[in-house]
XYZ file of C-alpha atoms in Angstrom:
350
model
C 46.058 124.044 107.923
C 47.120 122.280 111.003
C 49.435 119.391 110.478
C 49.984 116.797 113.414
C 53.743 115.453 113.079
C 52.684 112.606 115.813
C 49.648 111.392 113.908
C 51.536 111.292 110.831
C 54.542 109.661 112.044
C 53.935 105.984 111.091
C 53.773 107.375 107.425
C 57.632 108.965 108.081
C 58.663 105.445 109.387
C 57.496 103.916 106.488
C 59.008 106.383 104.329
C 62.067 106.070 106.085
C 62.080 102.515 105.850
C 61.402 102.563 102.328
C 64.216 104.724 101.499
C 66.924 102.865 103.593
C 65.794 99.750 101.750
C 66.254 101.278 98.249
C 69.854 102.844 99.629
C 71.179 99.038 100.823
C 69.429 97.331 97.540
C 70.683 99.374 94.846
C 74.219 100.448 97.192
C 74.585 96.496 97.321
C 74.007 95.994 93.867
C 76.536 98.736 92.522
C 79.075 97.256 95.148
C 78.951 93.973 93.592
C 79.471 95.233 90.403
C 82.283 96.835 91.428
C 83.939 94.243 93.717
C 82.767 90.739 92.004
C 84.506 91.667 88.588
C 87.673 93.268 90.139
C 87.931 89.932 92.161
C 88.074 87.767 89.315
C 90.522 90.399 87.647
C 92.783 90.429 90.942
C 92.525 86.391 90.750
C 93.476 86.100 87.327
C 96.194 88.546 87.431
C 97.559 86.486 90.595
C 97.512 83.304 88.270
C 99.191 84.965 85.306
C 101.969 86.468 87.653
C 102.189 82.871 89.559
C 102.771 80.811 86.291
C 105.028 83.760 84.819
C 107.263 83.110 87.883
C 107.370 79.644 87.092
C 107.954 79.744 83.889
C 105.050 77.170 83.475
C 102.237 77.732 80.878
C 98.687 79.156 81.997
C 96.150 76.370 81.767
C 92.956 78.326 80.053
C 90.524 75.826 81.926
C 90.491 77.526 85.392
C 89.837 81.164 83.501
C 87.176 79.578 81.837
C 85.326 78.274 84.926
C 86.136 81.603 86.800
C 84.598 83.292 83.494
C 81.206 80.929 83.962
C 81.075 81.532 87.466
C 81.356 85.338 86.536
C 78.707 85.032 83.992
C 76.282 82.688 86.007
C 76.661 85.391 89.093
C 75.008 88.033 86.739
C 72.515 85.868 84.960
C 71.072 84.191 88.148
C 68.864 87.575 88.941
C 67.739 87.788 85.732
C 66.345 84.045 85.509
C 65.326 84.680 89.046
C 62.978 87.169 87.829
C 61.943 85.769 84.362
C 60.989 82.603 86.656
C 58.928 84.552 89.191
C 57.491 87.154 87.185
C 57.046 85.169 84.029
C 57.140 81.155 84.107
C 55.709 80.425 86.768
C 52.542 82.778 86.217
C 52.284 81.457 82.581
C 51.792 78.363 84.205
C 49.367 79.194 86.586
C 47.460 80.701 84.240
C 47.434 78.192 81.548
C 46.233 75.757 84.869
C 43.304 78.235 85.394
C 42.052 78.571 81.880
C 40.881 74.980 82.613
C 39.188 75.786 85.434
C 35.563 77.630 86.490
C 35.020 81.084 86.942
C 35.735 80.385 90.447
C 39.076 78.564 89.901
C 37.616 75.941 91.711
C 36.447 72.729 89.427
C 37.932 71.470 86.370
C 36.055 72.288 83.476
C 38.349 71.177 80.848
C 38.464 72.954 77.260
C 34.801 74.622 77.976
C 36.694 78.068 78.263
C 38.272 78.011 74.954
C 35.042 76.509 73.263
C 33.042 79.203 74.906
C 35.349 81.643 72.702
C 34.276 80.038 69.569
C 30.645 80.073 70.528
C 29.927 83.735 71.814
C 29.448 85.876 69.213
C 30.691 88.634 71.260
C 34.106 86.984 71.849
C 34.158 86.132 68.314
C 33.934 89.568 67.398
C 36.755 90.558 70.141
C 38.746 87.890 68.379
C 38.138 89.472 64.871
C 38.800 92.842 66.299
C 42.554 91.797 67.185
C 43.301 90.363 63.759
C 42.329 93.795 62.263
C 44.367 95.388 64.470
C 47.359 92.694 64.020
C 46.938 93.097 60.172
C 46.429 96.890 59.644
C 48.557 98.581 62.426
C 52.125 97.001 61.654
C 51.567 97.791 57.897
C 50.055 101.132 58.448
C 52.432 102.295 60.965
C 55.603 100.620 59.177
C 54.697 101.972 55.726
C 53.998 105.657 57.016
C 57.293 105.174 59.317
C 58.878 104.660 56.165
C 57.562 107.394 54.110
C 58.713 109.885 56.702
C 62.316 108.104 57.227
C 62.598 108.793 53.206
C 61.224 112.284 53.102
C 63.218 113.850 55.679
C 66.534 112.065 55.184
C 69.033 114.735 54.672
C 66.157 117.333 54.730
C 67.365 120.659 55.982
C 65.456 120.653 59.520
C 66.203 116.817 59.373
C 65.995 116.452 63.430
C 63.161 119.197 63.776
C 61.268 117.361 61.831
C 62.086 113.674 63.556
C 61.752 115.157 66.707
C 57.903 116.162 65.999
C 57.302 112.653 64.190
C 58.862 110.976 66.853
C 56.954 113.069 69.538
C 53.747 110.678 70.238
C 56.224 107.882 71.524
C 56.625 109.837 74.424
C 53.012 109.986 75.419
C 51.714 107.575 77.258
C 48.670 105.279 75.314
C 46.168 106.616 78.195
C 47.426 110.090 76.885
C 47.392 109.766 73.346
C 43.863 108.265 73.553
C 42.803 111.100 75.644
C 44.034 113.275 72.865
C 42.199 111.580 70.056
C 38.920 111.739 72.234
C 38.660 115.222 71.623
C 39.682 114.805 67.786
C 36.655 112.518 67.526
C 34.231 114.403 70.157
C 30.420 114.870 69.091
C 28.034 117.994 70.245
C 24.450 118.266 68.824
C 24.375 120.268 65.310
C 22.957 123.463 67.064
C 26.297 123.837 69.174
C 29.617 124.710 68.667
C 31.929 121.470 67.775
C 34.803 121.122 69.776
C 35.859 117.958 68.398
C 38.382 118.644 65.121
C 36.958 116.014 62.758
C 33.126 117.133 63.412
C 34.529 120.477 63.209
C 36.023 119.919 59.637
C 32.877 117.921 58.747
C 30.501 121.043 59.852
C 32.821 123.437 57.695
C 32.028 121.677 54.618
C 28.141 121.330 55.239
C 28.024 118.145 56.736
C 26.303 116.759 60.329
C 28.296 115.671 63.020
C 28.351 112.382 63.787
C 29.002 110.476 66.939
C 32.441 108.691 65.112
C 33.021 105.954 68.329
C 29.620 104.633 68.592
C 29.467 102.872 64.767
C 30.964 99.399 64.255
C 33.295 99.013 62.453
C 34.373 102.418 61.802
C 35.224 103.178 65.359
C 37.878 100.361 65.392
C 39.728 101.550 62.469
C 39.555 105.141 64.319
C 41.580 103.472 67.376
C 43.692 101.936 65.163
C 44.701 105.462 63.984
C 45.490 106.093 67.206
C 47.966 103.375 67.443
C 49.267 104.225 64.319
C 49.833 107.822 65.085
C 52.141 106.419 67.980
C 53.965 103.636 66.544
C 54.752 105.398 63.256
C 57.519 107.701 65.004
C 59.143 104.701 66.496
C 59.212 103.198 62.657
C 60.831 106.460 61.267
C 63.636 106.349 63.773
C 64.562 102.898 63.309
C 64.059 102.975 59.312
C 65.982 106.316 59.103
C 68.950 104.840 61.252
C 68.985 101.645 58.521
C 68.700 104.256 55.471
C 71.915 106.269 56.730
C 73.694 103.042 57.050
C 73.411 102.099 53.553
C 76.847 102.011 52.105
C 77.664 105.410 50.203
C 79.243 103.048 47.345
C 76.149 101.322 46.983
C 74.031 104.211 46.084
C 77.252 105.920 44.041
C 76.685 102.816 41.956
C 73.321 102.442 41.411
C 73.360 106.515 40.307
C 76.379 105.689 37.839
C 73.934 103.153 36.217
C 71.302 105.735 35.825
C 68.543 104.373 38.122
C 65.493 106.467 38.753
C 64.266 107.427 42.233
C 61.726 104.968 42.302
C 64.025 102.331 41.473
C 66.477 103.211 44.167
C 64.142 103.105 46.550
C 62.684 99.025 45.469
C 66.250 97.627 44.245
C 68.597 99.420 46.639
C 66.847 101.372 49.783
C 64.221 98.369 50.495
C 66.538 95.071 49.714
C 69.279 96.763 52.005
C 67.068 97.910 55.251
C 64.990 94.813 54.969
C 66.366 93.418 58.401
C 65.413 96.524 60.012
C 61.712 96.523 58.319
C 61.581 92.781 59.863
C 62.483 94.293 63.286
C 59.849 97.253 63.190
C 57.091 94.970 61.970
C 57.884 92.377 64.561
C 57.964 95.337 67.464
C 55.033 97.173 66.663
C 53.198 93.643 65.684
C 53.687 92.335 69.684
C 52.824 96.193 70.739
C 49.361 95.889 68.898
C 48.560 92.300 70.279
C 48.950 93.433 73.627
C 47.152 96.678 73.167
C 44.798 97.597 76.172
C 45.053 101.211 77.165
C 43.865 102.700 73.982
C 40.345 100.508 73.938
C 40.183 101.068 77.795
C 40.331 104.768 77.532
C 38.327 105.518 74.269
C 35.628 103.775 74.383
C 35.991 100.534 77.408
C 35.762 98.051 75.214
C 32.100 99.174 74.125
C 30.260 99.337 70.718
C 31.929 96.064 69.767
C 35.794 97.881 69.952
C 36.941 95.030 72.655
C 40.306 93.420 71.910
C 41.708 90.390 73.318
C 43.769 92.105 76.183
C 40.596 94.255 77.268
C 37.931 91.430 77.451
C 40.819 89.046 79.213
C 40.755 91.991 81.673
C 37.081 92.659 82.051
C 36.282 88.771 82.335
C 38.818 88.041 85.055
C 38.516 91.344 87.167
C 35.310 92.944 86.412
C 32.574 89.723 85.614
C 34.569 87.173 88.085
C 35.109 84.612 85.190
C 38.844 83.703 86.120
C 38.842 81.031 83.715
C 37.305 82.860 80.527
C 40.204 85.577 81.569
C 42.775 82.978 81.804
C 41.619 81.502 78.499
C 42.213 84.899 76.655
C 45.462 85.382 78.615
C 46.670 81.837 76.884
C 45.548 82.647 73.387
C 47.198 85.891 73.635
C 50.498 84.400 74.838
C 50.048 81.392 72.292
C 49.860 84.615 69.618
C 52.758 86.638 70.547
C 55.219 83.518 71.364
C 55.581 82.453 67.459
C 56.399 85.897 66.333
C 59.068 85.958 69.640
C 60.427 82.840 68.015
C 60.443 83.964 64.252
C 62.617 87.459 65.726
C 65.153 85.443 67.392
C 65.685 82.769 64.682
C 66.288 86.014 62.428
C 68.353 87.824 64.747
C 70.479 84.539 64.657
C 70.754 84.349 61.154
C 71.627 87.703 60.942
C 74.681 87.153 63.557
C 75.786 84.139 61.576
C 75.489 85.733 58.250
């Protein structure tokens, strides 16, 4: 195979420019992170030395101003990125949701009334509601059971690693794995899908699991639960281990049963962790796209808001419909985020 270096020279130049830009950006940030704190530290030390030499008391106001500038220096890039990547797109998407498919004419609330009048979109909203109701509940419950069962077990580390392993797999990879589980072949052929093979072993007929609604939606939910249960297990297991030993000992001295220990001691003690897990999984579920896209492409009445938003905006060219669905998704996520922020603030103050 001949390789023409001259013909590929532009690509090498682009690669070299990219590497140089990467080194300059990363190196510049590291340099700033080293220089700026050192600069303020030297200024504070110089003021302290000067005040000590003059016998004066160093005022706290300049120090606070310096710390404010220091904090602003680190917050400014984050604020700019949030402004560019979140605030401006959110405003633009909201404006597009009141425009027609080509984003040329103002149509008012037509895109929102379309969501409630189109039966297929109503099915999308119902599917999303089913996902939000079932996934956090099932994943948190299973994760809690895992956490209780493997707590202080002999092979605890190995068990936790195996249970958490699905979290290391992308949603697309997990969906492909489970598509093999649900795979279908005719009754006269050897089954490659685990679920259909089990059915055949028990004398049943193989079935195309992902074609029948609403069963197919529930089977897709299983994939999400399989992924998120490991996350719930890790967080809740850490919370269980953080329960003070004297509380457990006091409960045992009172003669509580294992069930009473779980309901009256363990659950109340890990309530903050439970809230974090439920909120995190709920937000992830509202945004689910990869699983539906990979497993069924949203067909057979399995689509959810994120998938339909993509279809409307990028496949059907209906920017207004896609933007309206995006706004609805944003509205659903915001109250959950606000609740989590208030909950964390209350825990900090308490």
